[in-house]
XYZ file of C-alpha atoms in Angstrom:
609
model
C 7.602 65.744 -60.316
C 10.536 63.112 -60.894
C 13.461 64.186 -62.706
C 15.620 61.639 -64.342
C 19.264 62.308 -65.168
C 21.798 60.158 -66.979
C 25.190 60.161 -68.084
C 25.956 63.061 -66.225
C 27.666 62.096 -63.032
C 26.618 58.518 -63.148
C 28.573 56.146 -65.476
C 32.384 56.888 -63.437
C 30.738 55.088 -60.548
C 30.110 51.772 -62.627
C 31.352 49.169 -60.822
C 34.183 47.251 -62.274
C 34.030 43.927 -60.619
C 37.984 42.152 -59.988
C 36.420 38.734 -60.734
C 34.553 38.279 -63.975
C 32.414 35.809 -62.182
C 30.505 38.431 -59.841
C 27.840 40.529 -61.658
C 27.403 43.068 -59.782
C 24.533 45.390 -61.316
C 25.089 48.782 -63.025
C 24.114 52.098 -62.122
C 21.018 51.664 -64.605
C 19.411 48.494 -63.259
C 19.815 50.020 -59.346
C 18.215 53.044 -60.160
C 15.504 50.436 -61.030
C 15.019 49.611 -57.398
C 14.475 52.969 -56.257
C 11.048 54.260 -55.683
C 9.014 56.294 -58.519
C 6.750 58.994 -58.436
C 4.118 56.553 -58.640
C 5.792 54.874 -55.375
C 5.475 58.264 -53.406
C 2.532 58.619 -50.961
C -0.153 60.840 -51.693
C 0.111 64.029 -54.576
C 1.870 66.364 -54.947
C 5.494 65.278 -55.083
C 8.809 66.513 -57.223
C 10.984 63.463 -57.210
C 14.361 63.658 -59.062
C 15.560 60.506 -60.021
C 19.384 60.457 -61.047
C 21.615 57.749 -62.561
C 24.593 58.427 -61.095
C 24.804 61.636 -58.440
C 22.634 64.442 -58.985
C 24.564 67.736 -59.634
C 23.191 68.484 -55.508
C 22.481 65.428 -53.928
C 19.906 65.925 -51.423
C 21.315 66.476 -47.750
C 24.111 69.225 -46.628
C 25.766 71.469 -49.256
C 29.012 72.757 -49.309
C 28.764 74.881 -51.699
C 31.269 76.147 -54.146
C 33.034 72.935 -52.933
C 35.871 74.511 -51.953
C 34.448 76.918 -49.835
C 36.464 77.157 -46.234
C 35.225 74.606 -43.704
C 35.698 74.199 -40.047
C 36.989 72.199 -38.044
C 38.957 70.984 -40.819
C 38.004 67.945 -42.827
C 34.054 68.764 -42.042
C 33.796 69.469 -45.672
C 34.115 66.118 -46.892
C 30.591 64.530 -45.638
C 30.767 60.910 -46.103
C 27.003 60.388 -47.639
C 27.230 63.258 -49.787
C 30.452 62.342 -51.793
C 29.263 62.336 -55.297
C 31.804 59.730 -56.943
C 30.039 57.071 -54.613
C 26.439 57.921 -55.661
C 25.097 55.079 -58.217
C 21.325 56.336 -58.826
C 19.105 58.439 -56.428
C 15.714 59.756 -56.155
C 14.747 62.629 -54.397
C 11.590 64.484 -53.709
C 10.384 67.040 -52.652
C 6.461 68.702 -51.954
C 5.904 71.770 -54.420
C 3.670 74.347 -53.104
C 3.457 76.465 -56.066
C 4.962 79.871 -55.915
C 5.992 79.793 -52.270
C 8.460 77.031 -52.641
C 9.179 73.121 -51.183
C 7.340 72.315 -48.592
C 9.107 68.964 -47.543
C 11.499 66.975 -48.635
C 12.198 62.748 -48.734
C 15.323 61.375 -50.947
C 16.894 58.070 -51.319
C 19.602 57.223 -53.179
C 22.144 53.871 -53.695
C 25.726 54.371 -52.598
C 28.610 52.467 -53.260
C 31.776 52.119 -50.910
C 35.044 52.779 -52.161
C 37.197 49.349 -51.084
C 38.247 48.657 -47.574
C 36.007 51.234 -45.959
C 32.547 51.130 -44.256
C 30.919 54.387 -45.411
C 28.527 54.129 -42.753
C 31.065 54.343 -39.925
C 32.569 57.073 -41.651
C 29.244 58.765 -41.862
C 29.024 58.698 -37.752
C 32.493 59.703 -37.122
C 32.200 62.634 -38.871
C 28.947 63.243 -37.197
C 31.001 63.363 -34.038
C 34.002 64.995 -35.248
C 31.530 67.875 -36.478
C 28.980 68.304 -33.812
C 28.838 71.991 -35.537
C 30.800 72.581 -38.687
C 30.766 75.753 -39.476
C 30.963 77.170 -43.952
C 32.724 79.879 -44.154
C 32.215 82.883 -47.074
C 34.991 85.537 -46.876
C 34.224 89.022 -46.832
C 36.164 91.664 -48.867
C 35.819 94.275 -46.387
C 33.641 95.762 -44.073
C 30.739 96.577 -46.358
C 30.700 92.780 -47.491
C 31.500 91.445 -43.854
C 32.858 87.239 -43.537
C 29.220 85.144 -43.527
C 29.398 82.188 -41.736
C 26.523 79.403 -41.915
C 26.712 76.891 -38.982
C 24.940 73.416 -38.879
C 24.998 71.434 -35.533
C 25.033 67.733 -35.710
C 23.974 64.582 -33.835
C 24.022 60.832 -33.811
C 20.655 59.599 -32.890
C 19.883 56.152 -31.603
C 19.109 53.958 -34.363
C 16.231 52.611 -35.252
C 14.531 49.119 -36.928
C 12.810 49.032 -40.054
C 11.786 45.963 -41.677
C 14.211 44.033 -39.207
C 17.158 46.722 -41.230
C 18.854 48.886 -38.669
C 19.020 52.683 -39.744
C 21.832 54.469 -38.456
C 20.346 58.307 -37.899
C 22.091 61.835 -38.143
C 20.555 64.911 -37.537
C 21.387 67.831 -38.541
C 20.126 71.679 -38.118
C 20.472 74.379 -39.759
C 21.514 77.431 -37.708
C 22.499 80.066 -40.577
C 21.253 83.648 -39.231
C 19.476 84.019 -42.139
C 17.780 82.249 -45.288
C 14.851 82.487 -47.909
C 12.761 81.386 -45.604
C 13.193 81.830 -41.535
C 9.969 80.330 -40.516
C 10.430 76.645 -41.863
C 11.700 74.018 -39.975
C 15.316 74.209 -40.041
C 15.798 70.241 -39.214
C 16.885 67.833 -41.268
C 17.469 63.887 -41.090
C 19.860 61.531 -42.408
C 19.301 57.311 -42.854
C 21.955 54.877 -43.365
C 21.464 51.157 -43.867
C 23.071 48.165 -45.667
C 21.890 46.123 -48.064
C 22.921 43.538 -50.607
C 26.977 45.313 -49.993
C 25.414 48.447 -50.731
C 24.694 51.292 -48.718
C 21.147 52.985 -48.677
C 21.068 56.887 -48.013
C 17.437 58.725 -46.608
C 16.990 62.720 -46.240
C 14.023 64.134 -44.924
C 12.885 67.208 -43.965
C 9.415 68.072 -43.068
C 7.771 64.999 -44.562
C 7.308 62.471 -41.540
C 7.370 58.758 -42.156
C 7.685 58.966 -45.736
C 11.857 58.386 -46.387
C 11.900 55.235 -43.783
C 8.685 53.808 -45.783
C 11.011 54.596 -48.919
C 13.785 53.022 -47.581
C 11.825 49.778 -46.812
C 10.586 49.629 -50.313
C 13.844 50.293 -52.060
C 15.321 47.861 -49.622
C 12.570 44.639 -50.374
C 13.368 45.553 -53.971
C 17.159 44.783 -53.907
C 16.929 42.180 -51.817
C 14.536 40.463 -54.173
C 15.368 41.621 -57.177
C 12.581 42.760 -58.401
C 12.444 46.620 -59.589
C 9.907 49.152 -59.909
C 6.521 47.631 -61.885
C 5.664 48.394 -65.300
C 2.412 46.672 -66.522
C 3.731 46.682 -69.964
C 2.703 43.857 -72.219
C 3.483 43.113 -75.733
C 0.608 43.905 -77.278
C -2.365 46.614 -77.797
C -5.098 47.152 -75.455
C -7.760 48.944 -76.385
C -9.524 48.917 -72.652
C -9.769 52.266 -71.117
C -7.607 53.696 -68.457
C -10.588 55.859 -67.101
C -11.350 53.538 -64.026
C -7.344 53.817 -62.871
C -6.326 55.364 -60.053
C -3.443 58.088 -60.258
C -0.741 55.980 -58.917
C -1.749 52.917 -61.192
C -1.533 55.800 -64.124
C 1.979 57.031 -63.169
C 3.849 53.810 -63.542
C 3.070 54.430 -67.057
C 5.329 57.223 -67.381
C 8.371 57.341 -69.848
C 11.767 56.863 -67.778
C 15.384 57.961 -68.746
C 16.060 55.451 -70.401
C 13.292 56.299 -73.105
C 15.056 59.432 -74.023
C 18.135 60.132 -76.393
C 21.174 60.324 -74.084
C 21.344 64.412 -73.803
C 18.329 64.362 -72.413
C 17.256 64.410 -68.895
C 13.563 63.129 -67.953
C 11.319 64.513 -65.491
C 8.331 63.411 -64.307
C 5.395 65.402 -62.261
C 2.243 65.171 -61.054
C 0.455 68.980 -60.566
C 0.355 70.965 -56.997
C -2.883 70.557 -54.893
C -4.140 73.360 -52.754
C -7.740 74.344 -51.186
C -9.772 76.043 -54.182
C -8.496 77.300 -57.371
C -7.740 80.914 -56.387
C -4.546 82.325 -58.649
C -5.848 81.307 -61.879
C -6.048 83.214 -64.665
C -8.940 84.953 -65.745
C -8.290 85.580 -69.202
C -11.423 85.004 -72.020
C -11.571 84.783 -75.513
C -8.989 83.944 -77.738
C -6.336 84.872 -74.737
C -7.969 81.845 -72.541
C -6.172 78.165 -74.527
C -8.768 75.456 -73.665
C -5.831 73.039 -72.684
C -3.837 75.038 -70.483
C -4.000 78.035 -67.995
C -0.638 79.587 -67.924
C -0.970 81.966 -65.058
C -2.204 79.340 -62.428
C -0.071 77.407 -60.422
C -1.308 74.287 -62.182
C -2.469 74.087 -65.937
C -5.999 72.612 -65.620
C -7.361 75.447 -63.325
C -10.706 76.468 -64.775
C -10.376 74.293 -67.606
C -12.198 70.834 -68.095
C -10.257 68.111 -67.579
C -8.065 67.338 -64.475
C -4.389 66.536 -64.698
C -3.152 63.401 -64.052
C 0.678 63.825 -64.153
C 3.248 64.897 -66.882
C 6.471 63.978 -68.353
C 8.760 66.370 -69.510
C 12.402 65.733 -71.173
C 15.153 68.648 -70.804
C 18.328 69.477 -72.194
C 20.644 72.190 -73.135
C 22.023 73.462 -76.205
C 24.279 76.247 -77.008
C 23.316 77.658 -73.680
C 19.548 77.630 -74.781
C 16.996 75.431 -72.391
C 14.628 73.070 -74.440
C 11.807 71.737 -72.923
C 9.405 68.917 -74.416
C 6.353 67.767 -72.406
C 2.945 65.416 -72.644
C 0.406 65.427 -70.602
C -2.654 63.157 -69.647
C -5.866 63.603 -67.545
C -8.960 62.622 -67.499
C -11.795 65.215 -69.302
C -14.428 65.831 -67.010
C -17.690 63.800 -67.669
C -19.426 65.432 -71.091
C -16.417 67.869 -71.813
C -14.539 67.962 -74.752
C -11.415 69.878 -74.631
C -10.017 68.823 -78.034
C -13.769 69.878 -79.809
C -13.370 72.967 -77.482
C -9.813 73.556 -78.861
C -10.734 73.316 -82.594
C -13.777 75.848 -82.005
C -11.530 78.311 -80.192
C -8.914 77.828 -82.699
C -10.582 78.126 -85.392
C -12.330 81.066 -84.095
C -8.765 82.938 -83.694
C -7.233 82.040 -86.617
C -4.826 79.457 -85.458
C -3.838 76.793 -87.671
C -5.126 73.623 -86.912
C -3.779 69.807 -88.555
C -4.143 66.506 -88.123
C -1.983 64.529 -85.335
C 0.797 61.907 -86.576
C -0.995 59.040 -86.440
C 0.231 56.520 -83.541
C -1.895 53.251 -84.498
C -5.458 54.091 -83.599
C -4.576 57.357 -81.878
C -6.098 60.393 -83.970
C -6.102 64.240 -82.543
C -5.643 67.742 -83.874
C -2.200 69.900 -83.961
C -2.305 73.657 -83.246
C -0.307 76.104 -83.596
C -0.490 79.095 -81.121
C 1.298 82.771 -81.834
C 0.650 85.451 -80.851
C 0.615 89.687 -81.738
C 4.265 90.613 -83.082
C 5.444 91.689 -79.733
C 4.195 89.201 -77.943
C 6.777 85.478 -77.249
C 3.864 83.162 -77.760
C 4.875 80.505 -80.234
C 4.364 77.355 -79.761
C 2.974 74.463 -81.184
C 0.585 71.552 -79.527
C -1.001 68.025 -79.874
C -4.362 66.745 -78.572
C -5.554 63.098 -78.287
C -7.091 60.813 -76.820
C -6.029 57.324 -75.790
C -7.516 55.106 -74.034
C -10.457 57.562 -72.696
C -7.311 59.884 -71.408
C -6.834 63.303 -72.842
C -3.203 63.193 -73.705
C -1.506 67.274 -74.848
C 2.351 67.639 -75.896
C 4.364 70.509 -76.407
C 5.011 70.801 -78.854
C 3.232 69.192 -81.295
C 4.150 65.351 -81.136
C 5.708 65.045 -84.652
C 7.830 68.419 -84.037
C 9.310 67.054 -80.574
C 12.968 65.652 -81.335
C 13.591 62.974 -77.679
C 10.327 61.369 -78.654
C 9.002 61.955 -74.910
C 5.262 62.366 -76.083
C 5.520 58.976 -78.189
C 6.861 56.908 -75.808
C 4.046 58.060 -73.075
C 1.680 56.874 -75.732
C 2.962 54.191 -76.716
C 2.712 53.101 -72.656
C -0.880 53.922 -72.563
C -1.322 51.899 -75.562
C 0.113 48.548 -74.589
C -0.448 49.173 -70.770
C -2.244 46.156 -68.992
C -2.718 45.572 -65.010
C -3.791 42.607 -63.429
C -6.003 43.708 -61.095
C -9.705 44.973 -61.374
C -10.153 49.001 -61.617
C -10.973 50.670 -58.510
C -12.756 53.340 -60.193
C -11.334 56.738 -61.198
C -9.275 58.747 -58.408
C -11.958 60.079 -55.866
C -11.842 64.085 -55.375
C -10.426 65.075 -52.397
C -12.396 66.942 -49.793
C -11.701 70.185 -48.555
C -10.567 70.233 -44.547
C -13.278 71.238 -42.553
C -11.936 74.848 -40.719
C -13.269 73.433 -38.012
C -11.517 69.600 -37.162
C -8.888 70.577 -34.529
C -5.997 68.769 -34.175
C -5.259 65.842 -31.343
C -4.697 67.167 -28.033
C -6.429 70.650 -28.966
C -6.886 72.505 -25.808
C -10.020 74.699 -26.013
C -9.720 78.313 -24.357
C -12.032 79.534 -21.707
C -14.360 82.173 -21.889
C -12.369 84.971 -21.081
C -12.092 86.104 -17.424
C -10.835 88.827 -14.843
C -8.867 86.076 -12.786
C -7.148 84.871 -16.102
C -6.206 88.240 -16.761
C -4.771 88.905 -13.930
C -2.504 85.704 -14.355
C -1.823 86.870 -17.909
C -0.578 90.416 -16.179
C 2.019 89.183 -14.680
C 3.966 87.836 -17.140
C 4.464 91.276 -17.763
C 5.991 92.223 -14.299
C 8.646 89.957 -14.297
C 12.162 90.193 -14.846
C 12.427 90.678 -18.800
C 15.674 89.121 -19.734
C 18.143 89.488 -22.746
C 17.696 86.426 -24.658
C 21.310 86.051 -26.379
C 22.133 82.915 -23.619
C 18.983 80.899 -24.781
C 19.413 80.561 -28.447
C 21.937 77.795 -26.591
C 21.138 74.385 -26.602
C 22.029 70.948 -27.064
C 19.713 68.782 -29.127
C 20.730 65.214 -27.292
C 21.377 65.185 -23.601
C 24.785 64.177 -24.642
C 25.711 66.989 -26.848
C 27.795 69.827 -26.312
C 25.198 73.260 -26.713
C 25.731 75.261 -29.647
C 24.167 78.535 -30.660
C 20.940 78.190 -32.034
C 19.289 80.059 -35.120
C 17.942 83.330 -34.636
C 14.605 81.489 -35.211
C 14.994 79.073 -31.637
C 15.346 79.750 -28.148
C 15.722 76.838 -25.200
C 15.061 77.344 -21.615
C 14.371 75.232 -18.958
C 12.672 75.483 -15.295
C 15.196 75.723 -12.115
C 14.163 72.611 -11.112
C 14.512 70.708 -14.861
C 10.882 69.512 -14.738
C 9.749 71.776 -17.665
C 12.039 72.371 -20.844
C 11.184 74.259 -23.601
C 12.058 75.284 -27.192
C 10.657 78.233 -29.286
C 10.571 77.249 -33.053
C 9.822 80.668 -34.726
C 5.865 81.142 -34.045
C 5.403 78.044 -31.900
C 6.575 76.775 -28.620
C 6.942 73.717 -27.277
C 7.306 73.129 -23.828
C 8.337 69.116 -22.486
C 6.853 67.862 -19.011
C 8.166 63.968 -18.726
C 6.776 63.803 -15.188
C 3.749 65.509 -15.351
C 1.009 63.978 -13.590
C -2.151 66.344 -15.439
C -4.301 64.110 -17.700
C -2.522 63.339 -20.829
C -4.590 62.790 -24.469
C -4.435 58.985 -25.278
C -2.329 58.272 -27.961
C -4.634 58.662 -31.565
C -4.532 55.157 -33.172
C -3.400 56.756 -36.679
C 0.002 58.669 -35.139
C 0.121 56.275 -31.934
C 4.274 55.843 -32.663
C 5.074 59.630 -33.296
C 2.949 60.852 -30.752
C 4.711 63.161 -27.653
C 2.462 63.272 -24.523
C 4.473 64.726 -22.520
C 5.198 67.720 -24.617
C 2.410 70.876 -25.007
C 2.550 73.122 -28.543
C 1.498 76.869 -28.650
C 1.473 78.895 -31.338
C -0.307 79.861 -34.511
C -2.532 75.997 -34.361
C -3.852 77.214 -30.634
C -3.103 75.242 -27.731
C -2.178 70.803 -28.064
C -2.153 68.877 -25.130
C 0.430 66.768 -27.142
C 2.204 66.434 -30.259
C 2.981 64.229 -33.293
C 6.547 64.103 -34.956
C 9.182 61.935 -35.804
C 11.841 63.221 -33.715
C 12.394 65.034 -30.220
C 11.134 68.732 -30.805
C 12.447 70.075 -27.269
C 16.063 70.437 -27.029
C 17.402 68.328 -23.981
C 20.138 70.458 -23.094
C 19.273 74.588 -22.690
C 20.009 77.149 -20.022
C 17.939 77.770 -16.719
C 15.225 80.789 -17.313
C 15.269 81.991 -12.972
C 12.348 82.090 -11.484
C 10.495 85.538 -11.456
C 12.169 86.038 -14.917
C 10.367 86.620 -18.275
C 11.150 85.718 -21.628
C 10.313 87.612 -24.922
C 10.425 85.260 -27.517
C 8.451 87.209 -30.078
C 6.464 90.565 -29.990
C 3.523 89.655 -28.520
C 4.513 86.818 -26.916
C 6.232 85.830 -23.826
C 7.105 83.959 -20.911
C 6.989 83.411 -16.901
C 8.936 81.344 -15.111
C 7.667 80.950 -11.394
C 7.287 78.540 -8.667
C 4.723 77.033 -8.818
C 5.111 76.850 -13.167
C 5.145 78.544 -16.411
C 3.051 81.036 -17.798
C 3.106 82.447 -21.157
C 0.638 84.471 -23.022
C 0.231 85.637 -26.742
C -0.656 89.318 -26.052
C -2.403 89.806 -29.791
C -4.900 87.042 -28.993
C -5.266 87.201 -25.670
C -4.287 83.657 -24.910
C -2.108 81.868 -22.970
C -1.801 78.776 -20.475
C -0.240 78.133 -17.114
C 2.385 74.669 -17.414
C 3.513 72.775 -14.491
C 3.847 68.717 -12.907
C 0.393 68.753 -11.726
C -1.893 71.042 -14.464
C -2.467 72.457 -18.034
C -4.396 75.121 -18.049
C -5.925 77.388 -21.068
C -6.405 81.020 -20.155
C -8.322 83.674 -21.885
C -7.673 87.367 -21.104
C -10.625 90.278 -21.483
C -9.328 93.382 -22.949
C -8.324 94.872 -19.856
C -5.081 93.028 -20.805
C -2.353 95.105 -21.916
C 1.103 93.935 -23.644
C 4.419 94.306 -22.327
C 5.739 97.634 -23.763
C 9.096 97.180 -22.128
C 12.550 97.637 -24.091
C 13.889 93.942 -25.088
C 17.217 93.696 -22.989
C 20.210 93.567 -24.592
């Protein structure tokens, strides 16, 4: 989805250039530089693109603004000031009803004279290691909430021959929406053409630095975002495009009256089609299922992506949209409309005519008591099934017309690839790199597993401590994290709620070769246990153990969820997920799986506090 905002923060940031001989470009032709749905890798994406700031620019909130903020001055975060933000795009995964699922943003920023907003940006990194919002209470039913963030410089890093200057930041509120996502978050700086580029991800790998590189190639030769959009009227179809070809066609910002905003989308992807609805008759539109958590479940065309233009009047949303797809082979969905309309007494006319282009208009209501009323268009262009609600000639930014007025003229230069190939499902049973497989279970692995158990159980308020970098000062962790590390420092670990990993940089056991694919985000040295099973391994961007954390004693165990737990010995570690039965034994010289029979029981034992 890309949602495309103007006027709203963005024109105050216009630069006025001192001499009339330096053009320096407006907010409008940057935002041309800056990557596009169709730029973003893969489907599904929400991408908001903004001329100007968006109303909350990806990256830390303080939110209201004037919300209490220590140590003092934290508040003000460099690469988040608003007033400096000349376009931006920002994305984010959908995943239907449960919410994003990662995020990757990048947005243009100007500097205000005489300053270098990326130096400002690092020393208020360090001047805020943990910055902590404050929300006053108003007595002790409604008790002062404080939401903490720790901080850190990374070292930076190369792309393209650009160096990125790299913050991290996590998120160490007690509480939130939802505990078990990764609470980490990741901020790029860079320079370019006396402008300074801003990445945020979270949870989406190396998409914001392959962003970044894109949006930086653009400015530095000119040369914005394609649009294969001739002069004149083709009459080829669009079939044989792929998806990404398709979505350059989509209607911008600048295609809308002013009080509009623009978004585009492209619909969610899951395994199977489960969540549908399954209405029939005249409750089941042919063009849209309104229950599912995207509208061509069960229906016979597939989505290609949408545009959508938004504003608000008198407090009132109104929403516009067109949609295209492609109908799947011998399907009709506009002959299959008519016949159901028909059939339940909806009104049917003839589409506005847009040169060649010829549909049907419906209009949908339903009982009295029901808020069904709306009306919709259905054509075809080009061999795509384009729908708009509502009906094209009732739609007042003109949204639907542009988008097929795009499809009309649009040309490309290169030979059709075919239509987009349907994804396969994951086969259950592919296992990740480095998967460890479990033993068959044993009486000597049992008895390993026991004595987890018998150890020292200790409170674990000290080890939600840690310091990210080796050269950062601990703060408290999230309720979500604990650190700990061996007496000796060989083996540190971090629990992320539900998995653990566990960092051996001088281990000597066999190691899994780096896979070609992830070869530059792959960890050897660290091992992952959780939910996935046992890795021998990991991939991600950044360092998942925390460097700094506080000795666990040997003899001692940890609890660091029910069920799960912790030894810390001599000769190793040894942890164990009670409910499963599973656990491994950690040191320098091995990695070993263990299976338990059922003999094994779990720690009953009060947690310590």
């Amino acid at each position: 989805m890309v949602l495309l905002l103007v006027g709203a923060c963005g024109h105050p940031t216009d630069p006025r250039p001192s001499d009339p001989l330096v053009q320096i470009p407006s907010n409008e032709e940057l935002a041309q530089s800056l990557p596009t749905l169709a730029d973003y890798p893969g489907a599904p994406w929400d991408v908001t693109l903004a001329i100007g700031s968006p109303e909350y620019p990806a990256g830390p909130q303080i939110y209201p603004a004037d919300a209490p903020v220590e140590p003092t001055g934290c508040g003000d975060i460099p690469f988040q000031r608003k007033d400096q933000i000349a376009a931006a795009s920002e994305g984010s995964v959908p995943n239907g009803i449960a919410g994003d699922s990662g995020r990757a943003s990048v947005r243009i920023m100007r500097e205000r004279p005489g300053t270098d907003l990326i130096a400002e940006s690092v020393d208020w990194a360090k001047r805020c290691h943990e910055y902590r919002v404050i929300y006053p209470g108003s007595g002790p039913p409604d008790p002062e909430t404080v939401y903490p963030t720790a901080v850190s410089v990374m070292p930076p890093k190369q792309v393209d021959g650009v160096e990125l200057t790299r913050i991290h930041l996590t998120d160490n509120r007690a509480h939130r929406f939802q505990p078990e996502g990764s609470r980490e978050s990741m901020v790029l700086l860079a320079r370019a053409q006396g402008l300074v580029l801003v990445g945020v991800r979270h949870d989406s790998g190396q998409t914001v630095e392959d962003l970044l590189a894109l949006t930086l190639k653009r400015l530095e030769s000119n040369k914005p975002a394609p649009k294969p959009l001739p002069d004149r009227i083709d009459t080829s179809e669009l079939r044989e495009r792929t998806d990404k070809e398709l979505q350059q066609l989509l209607p911008s910002a600048l295609d809308a009256p002013r009080e509009w905003s623009v978004r585009q989308s492209s619909p969610i992807i899951r395994d199977g089609e489960e969540d549908g609805e399954g209405a029939s008759g005249c409750s089941r539109v042919p063009f849209e299922d309104s229950v599912g958590w995207r509208t061509d479940l069960h229906r016979n065309f597939r989505e290609i992506a949408a545009v959508s233009a938004l504003r608000t009047v008198d407090q009132h949303n109104e929403t516009e949209t067109a949609r295209f797809g492609v109908e799947h082979s011998g399907a009709s969905v506009i002959d299959e409309t008519t016949m159901w309309a028909k059939g339940c007494g909806y009104p049917i006319t003839p589409t506005e005519s847009l040169g060649d282009v010829t549909g049907i208009s419906v209009h949908v209501k339903g009982e009295a008591n029901s808020r069904i009323d709306y009306t919709a268009s259905l054509m075809r262009v080009r061999g795509l099934l384009v729908i708009t609600k509502p009906a094209l000639g009732q739609q007042s930014s003109q949204i639907a017309r542009h988008l097929v007025t795009k499809l009309q003229h649009a040309q490309f230069d290169t030979a059709p690839n075919g239509p987009e190939p349907t994804l396969p499902l994951p086969d259950p049973s592919t296992r990740p790199p480095g998967d460890v497989a479990f033993p068959t279970p044993s009486a000597e692995a049992t008895t390993k597993l026991a004595r987890i158990g018998q150890g020292t159980l200790v409170d674990t308020a000290s080890f939600h401590v840690g310091g990210y970098l080796p050269t950062d000062t601990p703060t408290r962790s999230s309720d979500d994290y604990l650190h700990f590390s061996s007496p000796t420092g060989s083996i540190a670990c971090t629990w992320r709620k539900y998995s653990l990993f566990c960092d051996v940089p001088q281990g000597t056991y066999a190691r899994t070769p780096k896979p070609a694919a992830i070869a530059e985000r792959w960890q050897d040295s660290v091992t992952s246990f959780g939910w996935g099973g046992l890795q021998n391994g990991v991939a991600a961007e950044d360092p998942v153990v925390y460097a700094v954390s506080n000795e666990l004693p040997y003899g001692s165990t940890i609890r660091l969820q029910d069920n799960i737990e912790c030894l810390m010995e001599n000769d190793g570690l040894t942890c164990v997920d009670y409910a499963r039965r599973k656990g491994f034994h950690l040191s320098r010289d091995d990695l070993t799986p263990l299976s338990g029979t059922g003999a094994l029981a779990n720690d009953t034992r009060p947690q310590p506090k």
